[in-house]
mmCIF file of C-alpha atoms in Angstrom:
data_model
loop_
_atom_site.group_PDB
_atom_site.id
_atom_site.type_symbol
_atom_site.label_atom_id
_atom_site.label_comp_id
_atom_site.label_asym_id
_atom_site.label_seq_id
_atom_site.Cartn_x
_atom_site.Cartn_y
_atom_site.Cartn_z
ATOM 1 C CA MET N 1 -16.147 -6.403 6.184
ATOM 2 C CA GLN N 2 -19.441 -5.206 4.887
ATOM 3 C CA LEU N 3 -19.649 -1.395 5.513
ATOM 4 C CA SER N 4 -22.803 0.190 6.726
ATOM 5 C CA GLU N 5 -24.277 3.163 4.764
ATOM 6 C CA LYS N 6 -22.463 5.684 7.155
ATOM 7 C CA TYR N 7 -19.055 4.243 6.256
ATOM 8 C CA GLN N 8 -19.845 3.917 2.616
ATOM 9 C CA LEU N 9 -20.685 7.641 2.644
ATOM 10 C CA VAL N 10 -17.363 8.334 4.417
ATOM 11 C CA ARG N 11 -15.580 6.421 1.668
ATOM 12 C CA LYS N 12 -17.413 8.331 -1.018
ATOM 13 C CA LEU N 13 -16.546 11.720 0.457
ATOM 14 C CA ALA N 14 -12.930 10.981 0.850
ATOM 15 C CA ARG N 15 -12.647 9.369 -2.599
ATOM 16 C CA ASP N 16 -14.528 12.029 -4.371
ATOM 17 C CA PHE N 17 -12.309 14.630 -2.787
ATOM 18 C CA ALA N 18 -9.053 12.950 -3.529
ATOM 19 C CA GLU N 19 -9.980 12.378 -7.169
ATOM 20 C CA LYS N 20 -11.252 15.904 -7.693
ATOM 21 C CA GLU N 21 -8.525 17.810 -5.842
ATOM 22 C CA LEU N 22 -5.412 15.765 -6.026
ATOM 23 C CA THR N 23 -5.048 15.682 -9.814
ATOM 24 C CA SER N 24 -1.942 14.155 -11.566
ATOM 25 C CA GLU N 25 -0.836 17.810 -12.531
ATOM 26 C CA ILE N 26 -0.850 18.879 -8.933
ATOM 27 C CA LEU N 27 0.910 15.802 -7.765
ATOM 28 C CA ASP N 28 3.483 16.130 -10.435
ATOM 29 C CA GLU N 29 4.188 19.699 -9.314
ATOM 30 C CA VAL N 30 4.537 18.546 -5.746
ATOM 31 C CA GLU N 31 7.202 16.069 -6.826
ATOM 32 C CA ASP N 32 8.965 18.927 -8.731
ATOM 33 C CA THR N 33 8.770 21.631 -6.005
ATOM 34 C CA GLY N 34 8.683 19.525 -2.865
ATOM 35 C CA VAL N 35 5.752 21.679 -1.665
ATOM 36 C CA PHE N 36 2.227 20.447 -0.995
ATOM 37 C CA PRO N 37 -0.284 23.179 -1.806
ATOM 38 C CA VAL N 38 -1.566 25.033 1.215
ATOM 39 C CA ASP N 39 -4.893 25.659 -0.463
ATOM 40 C CA ILE N 40 -5.435 21.915 -0.618
ATOM 41 C CA GLN N 41 -4.470 21.524 3.026
ATOM 42 C CA LYS N 42 -7.073 24.162 3.888
ATOM 43 C CA LYS N 43 -9.709 22.310 1.706
ATOM 44 C CA MET N 44 -8.957 18.918 3.572
ATOM 45 C CA ALA N 45 -9.343 20.744 6.893
ATOM 46 C CA LYS N 46 -12.651 22.331 5.705
ATOM 47 C CA ALA N 47 -13.879 18.953 4.577
ATOM 48 C CA GLY N 48 -13.433 17.679 8.098
ATOM 49 C CA PHE N 49 -10.525 15.341 7.333
ATOM 50 C CA TYR N 50 -8.296 16.897 10.069
ATOM 51 C CA GLY N 51 -10.617 16.188 12.960
ATOM 52 C CA ILE N 52 -12.351 12.829 12.151
ATOM 53 C CA LYS N 53 -11.878 11.413 15.614
ATOM 54 C CA VAL N 54 -11.638 14.703 17.559
ATOM 55 C CA PRO N 55 -14.731 15.447 19.634
ATOM 56 C CA GLU N 56 -17.163 18.044 18.342
ATOM 57 C CA LYS N 57 -16.449 20.361 21.326
ATOM 58 C CA TYR N 58 -12.899 20.780 19.983
ATOM 59 C CA GLY N 59 -14.014 21.335 16.480
ATOM 60 C CA GLY N 60 -13.866 17.859 15.207
ATOM 61 C CA GLN N 61 -16.370 15.450 13.591
ATOM 62 C CA GLY N 62 -16.518 13.248 16.638
ATOM 63 C CA SER N 63 -16.397 10.060 14.581
ATOM 64 C CA ASP N 64 -14.514 6.861 15.147
ATOM 65 C CA HIS N 65 -11.375 4.972 14.140
ATOM 66 C CA LEU N 66 -13.139 3.070 11.275
ATOM 67 C CA ALA N 67 -14.080 6.314 9.637
ATOM 68 C CA TYR N 68 -10.495 7.481 10.176
ATOM 69 C CA ALA N 69 -8.974 4.430 8.555
ATOM 70 C CA ILE N 70 -11.238 4.560 5.511
ATOM 71 C CA THR N 71 -10.517 8.266 5.016
ATOM 72 C CA VAL N 72 -6.769 7.837 5.272
ATOM 73 C CA GLU N 73 -7.011 4.814 2.858
ATOM 74 C CA GLU N 74 -8.884 6.728 0.197
ATOM 75 C CA ILE N 75 -6.616 9.807 0.343
ATOM 76 C CA ALA N 76 -3.531 7.565 0.195
ATOM 77 C CA ARG N 77 -4.953 5.677 -2.827
ATOM 78 C CA VAL N 78 -4.546 8.900 -4.844
ATOM 79 C CA SER N 79 -1.758 10.633 -2.917
ATOM 80 C CA ALA N 80 0.416 9.037 -0.107
ATOM 81 C CA VAL N 81 1.866 12.354 0.744
ATOM 82 C CA GLY N 82 -1.626 13.912 0.868
ATOM 83 C CA SER N 83 -2.629 11.242 3.451
ATOM 84 C CA LEU N 84 0.107 12.411 5.669
ATOM 85 C CA TYR N 85 -1.557 15.626 6.214
ATOM 86 C CA VAL N 86 -4.835 14.021 7.031
ATOM 87 C CA ASN N 87 -3.220 11.325 9.287
ATOM 88 C CA SER N 88 -1.111 13.670 11.602
ATOM 89 C CA PRO N 89 -3.882 15.670 13.390
ATOM 90 C CA ASN N 90 -5.905 12.503 13.721
ATOM 91 C CA SER N 91 -2.909 10.446 14.773
ATOM 92 C CA LEU N 92 0.320 11.246 16.687
ATOM 93 C CA GLY N 93 -0.076 15.072 16.829
ATOM 94 C CA GLY N 94 -3.617 15.331 17.909
ATOM 95 C CA MET N 95 -3.811 12.084 19.749
ATOM 96 C CA THR N 96 -1.145 12.951 22.214
ATOM 97 C CA ILE N 97 -3.059 16.089 23.279
ATOM 98 C CA LEU N 98 -6.357 14.227 23.298
ATOM 99 C CA ILE N 99 -5.011 11.390 25.450
ATOM 100 C CA ALA N 100 -2.807 13.370 27.926
ATOM 101 C CA GLY N 101 -3.790 17.033 27.556
ATOM 102 C CA THR N 102 -5.674 19.197 30.100
ATOM 103 C CA GLU N 103 -8.925 20.557 29.135
ATOM 104 C CA GLU N 104 -7.191 23.960 28.626
ATOM 105 C CA GLN N 105 -4.545 22.360 26.423
ATOM 106 C CA LYS N 106 -7.281 20.647 24.347
ATOM 107 C CA GLN N 107 -9.128 23.894 23.860
ATOM 108 C CA LYS N 108 -5.984 25.760 23.007
ATOM 109 C CA TYR N 109 -4.356 23.357 20.432
ATOM 110 C CA LEU N 110 -7.067 20.890 19.044
ATOM 111 C CA ARG N 111 -9.439 23.316 17.432
ATOM 112 C CA PRO N 112 -6.834 25.273 15.412
ATOM 113 C CA MET N 113 -5.164 22.068 14.483
ATOM 114 C CA VAL N 114 -8.474 20.528 13.186
ATOM 115 C CA GLU N 115 -9.089 23.836 11.261
ATOM 116 C CA GLY N 116 -5.702 23.599 9.657
ATOM 117 C CA ASP N 117 -4.408 26.832 11.314
ATOM 118 C CA ILE N 118 -1.508 25.158 13.309
ATOM 119 C CA VAL N 119 0.805 22.122 12.788
ATOM 120 C CA ILE N 120 1.993 20.017 15.748
ATOM 121 C CA PRO N 121 4.256 17.123 14.957
ATOM 122 C CA PHE N 122 5.401 14.239 17.183
ATOM 123 C CA GLY N 123 8.944 14.497 18.533
ATOM 124 C CA LEU N 124 9.923 11.082 19.968
ATOM 125 C CA THR N 125 12.659 9.543 17.680
ATOM 126 C CA GLU N 126 16.312 10.493 18.328
ATOM 127 C CA PRO N 127 19.404 10.017 16.264
ATOM 128 C CA GLY N 128 20.979 7.390 18.512
ATOM 129 C CA GLY N 129 17.663 5.691 19.478
ATOM 130 C CA GLY N 130 15.748 4.767 16.431
ATOM 131 C CA SER N 131 13.494 1.860 17.193
ATOM 132 C CA ASP N 132 14.756 2.014 20.819
ATOM 133 C CA ALA N 133 12.694 5.042 21.625
ATOM 134 C CA ALA N 134 13.140 4.477 25.424
ATOM 135 C CA ASP N 135 16.775 5.129 25.038
ATOM 136 C CA MET N 136 16.259 8.914 25.289
ATOM 137 C CA ARG N 137 19.051 11.417 25.445
ATOM 138 C CA THR N 138 16.935 14.641 25.407
ATOM 139 C CA THR N 139 16.763 16.005 28.924
ATOM 140 C CA ALA N 140 14.368 18.237 30.750
ATOM 141 C CA VAL N 141 15.743 19.757 34.019
ATOM 142 C CA LYS N 142 13.337 21.582 36.403
ATOM 143 C CA ASP N 143 14.114 25.206 37.005
ATOM 144 C CA GLY N 144 11.384 26.861 39.124
ATOM 145 C CA ASP N 145 8.224 27.019 37.027
ATOM 146 C CA TYR N 146 10.151 25.977 33.913
ATOM 147 C CA TYR N 147 12.049 23.009 32.487
ATOM 148 C CA ILE N 148 15.205 23.447 30.604
ATOM 149 C CA LEU N 149 15.298 21.135 27.473
ATOM 150 C CA ASN N 150 18.382 19.996 25.678
ATOM 151 C CA GLY N 151 18.692 17.462 22.997
ATOM 152 C CA ARG N 152 17.864 16.530 19.385
ATOM 153 C CA LYS N 153 14.914 14.763 17.803
ATOM 154 C CA THR N 154 15.397 13.295 14.337
ATOM 155 C CA PHE N 155 13.107 12.399 11.254
ATOM 156 C CA ILE N 156 10.395 14.685 12.607
ATOM 157 C CA THR N 157 7.728 14.832 9.929
ATOM 158 C CA MET N 158 6.356 18.354 9.307
ATOM 159 C CA ALA N 159 8.933 19.958 11.655
ATOM 160 C CA PRO N 160 10.155 22.498 9.132
ATOM 161 C CA PHE N 161 6.687 24.193 9.023
ATOM 162 C CA ALA N 162 5.423 23.342 12.512
ATOM 163 C CA ASP N 163 3.993 25.932 14.934
ATOM 164 C CA TYR N 164 4.523 23.717 18.042
ATOM 165 C CA SER N 165 5.867 20.215 18.673
ATOM 166 C CA VAL N 166 5.218 17.470 21.209
ATOM 167 C CA ILE N 167 8.696 16.817 22.571
ATOM 168 C CA TYR N 168 9.544 13.876 24.815
ATOM 169 C CA ALA N 169 12.404 14.263 27.249
ATOM 170 C CA ASP N 170 14.032 12.513 30.237
ATOM 171 C CA THR N 171 12.951 14.128 33.464
ATOM 172 C CA GLY N 172 15.030 11.873 35.718
ATOM 173 C CA LYS N 173 14.600 8.593 37.512
ATOM 174 C CA ARG N 174 11.159 7.617 38.947
ATOM 175 C CA PRO N 175 10.899 5.940 42.287
ATOM 176 C CA SER N 176 11.022 2.639 40.541
ATOM 177 C CA GLY N 177 14.410 3.482 39.283
ATOM 178 C CA LYS N 178 13.181 3.628 35.645
ATOM 179 C CA LYS N 179 13.789 6.621 33.449
ATOM 180 C CA GLY N 180 11.008 9.123 33.718
ATOM 181 C CA ILE N 181 10.084 10.460 30.235
ATOM 182 C CA THR N 182 7.733 13.387 30.019
ATOM 183 C CA ALA N 183 5.891 15.073 27.096
ATOM 184 C CA PHE N 184 6.011 18.811 26.583
ATOM 185 C CA ILE N 185 4.326 21.061 24.044
ATOM 186 C CA VAL N 186 7.121 23.209 22.745
ATOM 187 C CA ASP N 187 6.513 26.512 20.880
ATOM 188 C CA MET N 188 8.911 26.201 17.824
ATOM 189 C CA LYS N 189 9.608 30.016 18.135
ATOM 190 C CA LEU N 190 11.068 29.722 21.555
ATOM 191 C CA PRO N 191 14.636 30.810 21.964
ATOM 192 C CA GLY N 192 16.967 27.739 21.549
ATOM 193 C CA VAL N 193 14.711 25.797 19.171
ATOM 194 C CA SER N 194 16.204 25.306 15.757
ATOM 195 C CA LEU N 195 15.991 22.788 12.863
ATOM 196 C CA GLY N 196 18.410 20.529 11.017
ATOM 197 C CA LYS N 197 18.517 20.573 7.318
ATOM 198 C CA GLU N 198 15.417 19.390 5.519
ATOM 199 C CA GLU N 199 15.959 15.750 4.563
ATOM 200 C CA GLN N 200 15.985 14.763 0.920
ATOM 201 C CA LYS N 201 13.780 11.637 0.966
ATOM 202 C CA LEU N 202 13.216 8.798 -1.457
ATOM 203 C CA GLY N 203 9.466 9.190 -1.319
ATOM 204 C CA LEU N 204 6.652 11.124 0.308
ATOM 205 C CA VAL N 205 8.023 14.256 -1.351
ATOM 206 C CA GLY N 206 5.946 17.244 -0.387
ATOM 207 C CA CYS N 207 5.954 16.744 3.396
ATOM 208 C CA ALA N 208 9.091 18.170 4.805
ATOM 209 C CA THR N 209 11.129 16.223 7.493
ATOM 210 C CA SER N 210 13.985 17.506 9.608
ATOM 211 C CA ASP N 211 15.691 17.297 13.005
ATOM 212 C CA VAL N 212 14.488 19.474 15.904
ATOM 213 C CA ILE N 213 17.308 20.815 18.018
ATOM 214 C CA LEU N 214 16.796 21.987 21.591
ATOM 215 C CA GLU N 215 19.504 24.129 23.310
ATOM 216 C CA ASP N 216 18.623 25.367 26.769
ATOM 217 C CA VAL N 217 14.811 25.772 25.771
ATOM 218 C CA ARG N 218 12.782 27.065 28.649
ATOM 219 C CA VAL N 219 9.302 25.389 28.671
ATOM 220 C CA HIS N 220 6.765 26.352 31.292
ATOM 221 C CA LYS N 221 5.337 23.662 33.527
ATOM 222 C CA ASP N 222 1.836 24.498 32.043
ATOM 223 C CA ASP N 223 3.008 22.972 28.742
ATOM 224 C CA ILE N 224 3.621 19.525 30.258
ATOM 225 C CA LEU N 225 1.470 16.935 28.607
ATOM 226 C CA GLY N 226 0.183 14.344 31.114
ATOM 227 C CA GLU N 227 1.998 13.253 34.272
ATOM 228 C CA ILE N 228 5.630 13.787 34.928
ATOM 229 C CA GLY N 229 7.595 10.624 34.033
ATOM 230 C CA GLU N 230 4.511 8.953 32.350
ATOM 231 C CA GLY N 231 5.071 10.239 28.858
ATOM 232 C CA PHE N 232 6.502 7.097 27.280
ATOM 233 C CA LYS N 233 3.385 5.138 28.194
ATOM 234 C CA ASP N 234 1.197 7.871 26.597
ATOM 235 C CA ALA N 235 3.433 7.809 23.520
ATOM 236 C CA MET N 236 2.911 4.047 23.128
ATOM 237 C CA ARG N 237 -0.846 4.518 23.334
ATOM 238 C CA CYS N 238 -0.650 7.165 20.568
ATOM 239 C CA LEU N 239 1.449 4.708 18.482
ATOM 240 C CA ASP N 240 -1.355 2.185 18.517
ATOM 241 C CA VAL N 241 -3.410 4.675 16.558
ATOM 242 C CA GLY N 242 -0.385 5.854 14.510
ATOM 243 C CA ARG N 243 0.282 2.431 13.330
ATOM 244 C CA MET N 244 -3.317 1.919 12.379
ATOM 245 C CA GLY N 245 -2.996 5.088 10.201
ATOM 246 C CA VAL N 246 0.118 3.747 8.520
ATOM 247 C CA ALA N 247 -1.615 0.473 7.927
ATOM 248 C CA ALA N 248 -4.510 2.375 6.309
ATOM 249 C CA GLN N 249 -2.000 4.365 4.202
ATOM 250 C CA SER N 250 -0.475 1.028 3.076
ATOM 251 C CA VAL N 251 -3.812 -0.387 1.948
ATOM 252 C CA GLY N 252 -4.584 2.734 -0.008
ATOM 253 C CA VAL N 253 -1.286 2.781 -1.853
ATOM 254 C CA ALA N 254 -1.413 -1.029 -2.391
ATOM 255 C CA GLN N 255 -4.866 -0.612 -3.833
ATOM 256 C CA ALA N 256 -3.440 2.135 -6.244
ATOM 257 C CA CYS N 257 -0.596 -0.193 -7.243
ATOM 258 C CA LEU N 258 -3.115 -2.952 -8.040
ATOM 259 C CA ASP N 259 -5.385 -0.527 -9.990
ATOM 260 C CA GLU N 260 -2.347 0.490 -12.074
ATOM 261 C CA ALA N 261 -1.225 -3.045 -12.787
ATOM 262 C CA ILE N 262 -4.758 -4.107 -13.930
ATOM 263 C CA LYS N 263 -5.015 -0.916 -16.163
ATOM 264 C CA TYR N 264 -1.607 -1.367 -17.632
ATOM 265 C CA SER N 265 -2.116 -5.169 -18.233
ATOM 266 C CA LYS N 266 -5.181 -4.365 -20.335
ATOM 267 C CA GLU N 267 -3.386 -1.808 -22.505
ATOM 268 C CA ARG N 268 0.057 -3.317 -23.099
ATOM 269 C CA LYS N 269 0.532 -6.170 -25.716
ATOM 270 C CA GLN N 270 3.450 -8.639 -25.687
ATOM 271 C CA PHE N 271 3.747 -11.689 -27.959
ATOM 272 C CA GLY N 272 0.469 -10.827 -29.656
ATOM 273 C CA LYS N 273 -1.607 -10.788 -26.519
ATOM 274 C CA TYR N 274 -2.503 -8.254 -23.798
ATOM 275 C CA LEU N 275 -0.468 -8.785 -20.706
ATOM 276 C CA CYS N 276 -3.586 -9.822 -18.751
ATOM 277 C CA GLU N 277 -4.095 -12.668 -21.213
ATOM 278 C CA HIS N 278 -0.877 -14.275 -20.100
ATOM 279 C CA GLN N 279 -1.477 -16.668 -17.248
ATOM 280 C CA SER N 280 1.665 -15.597 -15.388
ATOM 281 C CA ILE N 281 0.454 -11.986 -15.189
ATOM 282 C CA ALA N 282 -3.116 -12.866 -14.432
ATOM 283 C CA PHE N 283 -1.982 -15.010 -11.514
ATOM 284 C CA MET N 284 0.308 -12.229 -10.198
ATOM 285 C CA ILE N 285 -2.721 -9.916 -10.182
ATOM 286 C CA ALA N 286 -4.858 -12.456 -8.555
ATOM 287 C CA ASP N 287 -2.212 -12.913 -5.737
ATOM 288 C CA MET N 288 -1.971 -9.108 -5.305
ATOM 289 C CA ALA N 289 -5.739 -8.503 -5.121
ATOM 290 C CA THR N 290 -6.125 -11.319 -2.539
ATOM 291 C CA LYS N 291 -3.359 -9.869 -0.225
ATOM 292 C CA VAL N 292 -4.718 -6.296 -0.522
ATOM 293 C CA LYS N 293 -8.124 -7.518 0.578
ATOM 294 C CA ALA N 294 -6.608 -9.373 3.465
ATOM 295 C CA ALA N 295 -4.649 -6.318 4.521
ATOM 296 C CA ARG N 296 -7.777 -4.152 4.358
ATOM 297 C CA GLU N 297 -9.662 -6.593 6.612
ATOM 298 C CA LEU N 298 -6.855 -6.422 9.164
ATOM 299 C CA VAL N 299 -6.926 -2.599 9.135
ATOM 300 C CA TYR N 300 -10.649 -2.434 9.529
ATOM 301 C CA ASP N 301 -10.505 -5.059 12.262
ATOM 302 C CA ALA N 302 -7.944 -3.002 14.126
ATOM 303 C CA ALA N 303 -10.189 0.060 13.904
ATOM 304 C CA VAL N 304 -13.264 -1.704 15.189
ATOM 305 C CA THR N 305 -11.242 -3.339 17.974
ATOM 306 C CA LYS N 306 -9.994 0.191 18.960
ATOM 307 C CA ASP N 307 -13.587 1.514 18.882
ATOM 308 C CA THR N 308 -15.017 -1.324 20.900
ATOM 309 C CA GLY N 309 -12.363 -1.359 23.674
ATOM 310 C CA GLY N 310 -10.408 -4.526 22.535
ATOM 311 C CA ASN N 311 -6.700 -5.134 22.367
ATOM 312 C CA SER N 312 -5.826 -2.484 19.949
ATOM 313 C CA THR N 313 -2.063 -2.779 20.592
ATOM 314 C CA LEU N 314 -2.111 -6.345 19.091
ATOM 315 C CA ALA N 315 -4.567 -5.536 16.367
ATOM 316 C CA SER N 316 -2.782 -2.375 15.251
ATOM 317 C CA ALA N 317 0.633 -3.970 15.234
ATOM 318 C CA MET N 318 -0.747 -6.956 13.141
ATOM 319 C CA ALA N 319 -2.434 -4.545 10.712
ATOM 320 C CA LYS N 320 0.712 -2.270 10.380
ATOM 321 C CA TYR N 321 3.035 -5.299 9.933
ATOM 322 C CA TYR N 322 0.974 -7.050 7.368
ATOM 323 C CA ALA N 323 -0.353 -4.155 5.349
ATOM 324 C CA SER N 324 2.969 -2.350 5.149
ATOM 325 C CA GLU N 325 4.879 -5.578 4.011
ATOM 326 C CA ILE N 326 1.994 -6.349 1.493
ATOM 327 C CA CYS N 327 2.058 -2.842 0.167
ATOM 328 C CA ASN N 328 5.740 -3.092 -0.703
ATOM 329 C CA GLU N 329 5.184 -6.537 -2.229
ATOM 330 C CA VAL N 330 2.320 -5.356 -4.375
ATOM 331 C CA ALA N 331 4.158 -2.180 -5.458
ATOM 332 C CA ALA N 332 7.088 -4.258 -6.558
ATOM 333 C CA LYS N 333 4.891 -6.756 -8.577
ATOM 334 C CA SER N 334 2.978 -3.796 -10.126
ATOM 335 C CA LEU N 335 6.175 -2.151 -11.261
ATOM 336 C CA GLN N 336 7.429 -5.530 -12.571
ATOM 337 C CA ILE N 337 4.317 -5.820 -14.640
ATOM 338 C CA HIS N 338 4.927 -2.300 -15.998
ATOM 339 C CA GLY N 339 8.478 -3.456 -17.065
ATOM 340 C CA GLY N 340 10.903 -0.694 -18.004
ATOM 341 C CA TYR N 341 8.073 1.927 -18.158
ATOM 342 C CA GLY N 342 7.565 1.459 -14.406
ATOM 343 C CA PHE N 343 11.101 2.598 -13.736
ATOM 344 C CA VAL N 344 10.794 6.081 -15.230
ATOM 345 C CA ARG N 345 8.960 9.209 -14.089
ATOM 346 C CA GLY N 346 5.639 9.924 -15.696
ATOM 347 C CA PHE N 347 4.241 6.528 -14.684
ATOM 348 C CA LYS N 348 2.289 6.637 -11.400
ATOM 349 C CA ILE N 349 3.638 3.352 -10.290
ATOM 350 C CA GLU N 350 7.219 4.740 -10.065
ATOM 351 C CA ARG N 351 5.972 7.352 -7.446
ATOM 352 C CA LEU N 352 3.962 4.737 -5.560
ATOM 353 C CA TYR N 353 6.881 2.487 -5.369
ATOM 354 C CA ARG N 354 9.033 5.138 -3.751
ATOM 355 C CA ASP N 355 6.314 6.440 -1.499
ATOM 356 C CA CYS N 356 5.528 3.058 0.129
ATOM 357 C CA ARG N 357 9.055 2.058 1.017
ATOM 358 C CA VAL N 358 8.938 3.927 4.386
ATOM 359 C CA PHE N 359 5.675 2.182 5.499
ATOM 360 C CA THR N 360 7.621 -0.787 6.939
ATOM 361 C CA ILE N 361 9.916 1.646 8.636
ATOM 362 C CA TYR N 362 8.238 4.557 10.348
ATOM 363 C CA GLU N 363 6.111 4.457 13.394
ATOM 364 C CA GLY N 364 7.758 1.151 14.272
ATOM 365 C CA THR N 365 9.602 -1.192 11.813
ATOM 366 C CA SER N 366 8.197 -4.456 10.798
ATOM 367 C CA GLN N 367 10.622 -6.125 13.239
ATOM 368 C CA ILE N 368 9.363 -3.998 16.046
ATOM 369 C CA GLN N 369 5.743 -5.058 15.129
ATOM 370 C CA GLN N 370 6.937 -8.620 15.358
ATOM 371 C CA ILE N 371 8.155 -7.920 18.869
ATOM 372 C CA VAL N 372 4.942 -6.273 19.914
ATOM 373 C CA ILE N 373 2.808 -9.025 18.424
ATOM 374 C CA SER N 374 4.834 -11.880 19.864
ATOM 375 C CA GLY N 375 4.930 -10.028 23.248
ATOM 376 C CA GLN N 376 1.220 -9.611 23.362
ATOM 377 C CA LEU N 377 0.605 -13.292 22.446
ATOM 378 C CA LEU N 378 3.230 -14.730 24.839
ATOM 379 C CA GLY N 379 2.702 -12.421 27.796
ATOM 380 C CA ARG N 380 6.180 -10.803 27.579
#
């Protein structure tokens, strides 16, 4: 896709920021400490990255999904974990409120989120549900003007330092007989809210993840997001955007893996020749570059489809499925080109290889994307 000057400037802004602020020294420190610097988070918010798609009246940039995808891609190209901080307020956290929130809720939560003052993760996944998100065990029972929430959410990104969380709970059967799932904005300081242990993850070190435990948590009816019993439908709409974000992350990391493979192949000699002079390596790089470009086109197509009112469910699922799988393939080939050096810390490809493994898993596994894609095509 040929980008207009507007989007070329978006890319330049994000790329320049990432290369200037997310230095190898800082990223090595993040790996060692497990903490992503707050001052860089603030800088990303100040640069407008946290509110790319959020309307200007709520403090955002009022831009579109293509600008969002390009920004996430460029941040991820330097730091996958850094792109999580950009993605969340533009994706599942912010989108839930933008899609289903009242005007009062949008004013209350979106502006401080965009400005980097509060963090609101997305609490859908449960320990026993996994990909079957509709099999929800967390309950919300009405008690006057309040709902009493009980349950447990798992693998909640940013939960350990969240101020609020969007929590989905079963509020009872609807007239149709189907389970009614409702979204709530839960203050993480409410009595009865606690966290599980922080997960020790393979990759994306520097963005804490834990369970959220709810024990008789009283949430006022004013903190319901959207209509009672309609939360699951809204969650799926948010996941369309979330999957686009993961696809953009995948393209950014895949491009970084390709960059590292090209660079290393021009520096390393074997059998009297640079690696890139061996046809087997040159063809591997050609294959990697072609697939990265194809993945990028799918991501941009998904973004434009969303912006123009097309079938974004199908487009986002295709982009997420292909880009995440290709990212893992390209990372593996890049590490193979690096040989033993790619397997040790100190080489960027080692971190990239670990970071990208989750892309085929979170926000819907590759197998779930196949279900979505086939369902859309076959009318199921």
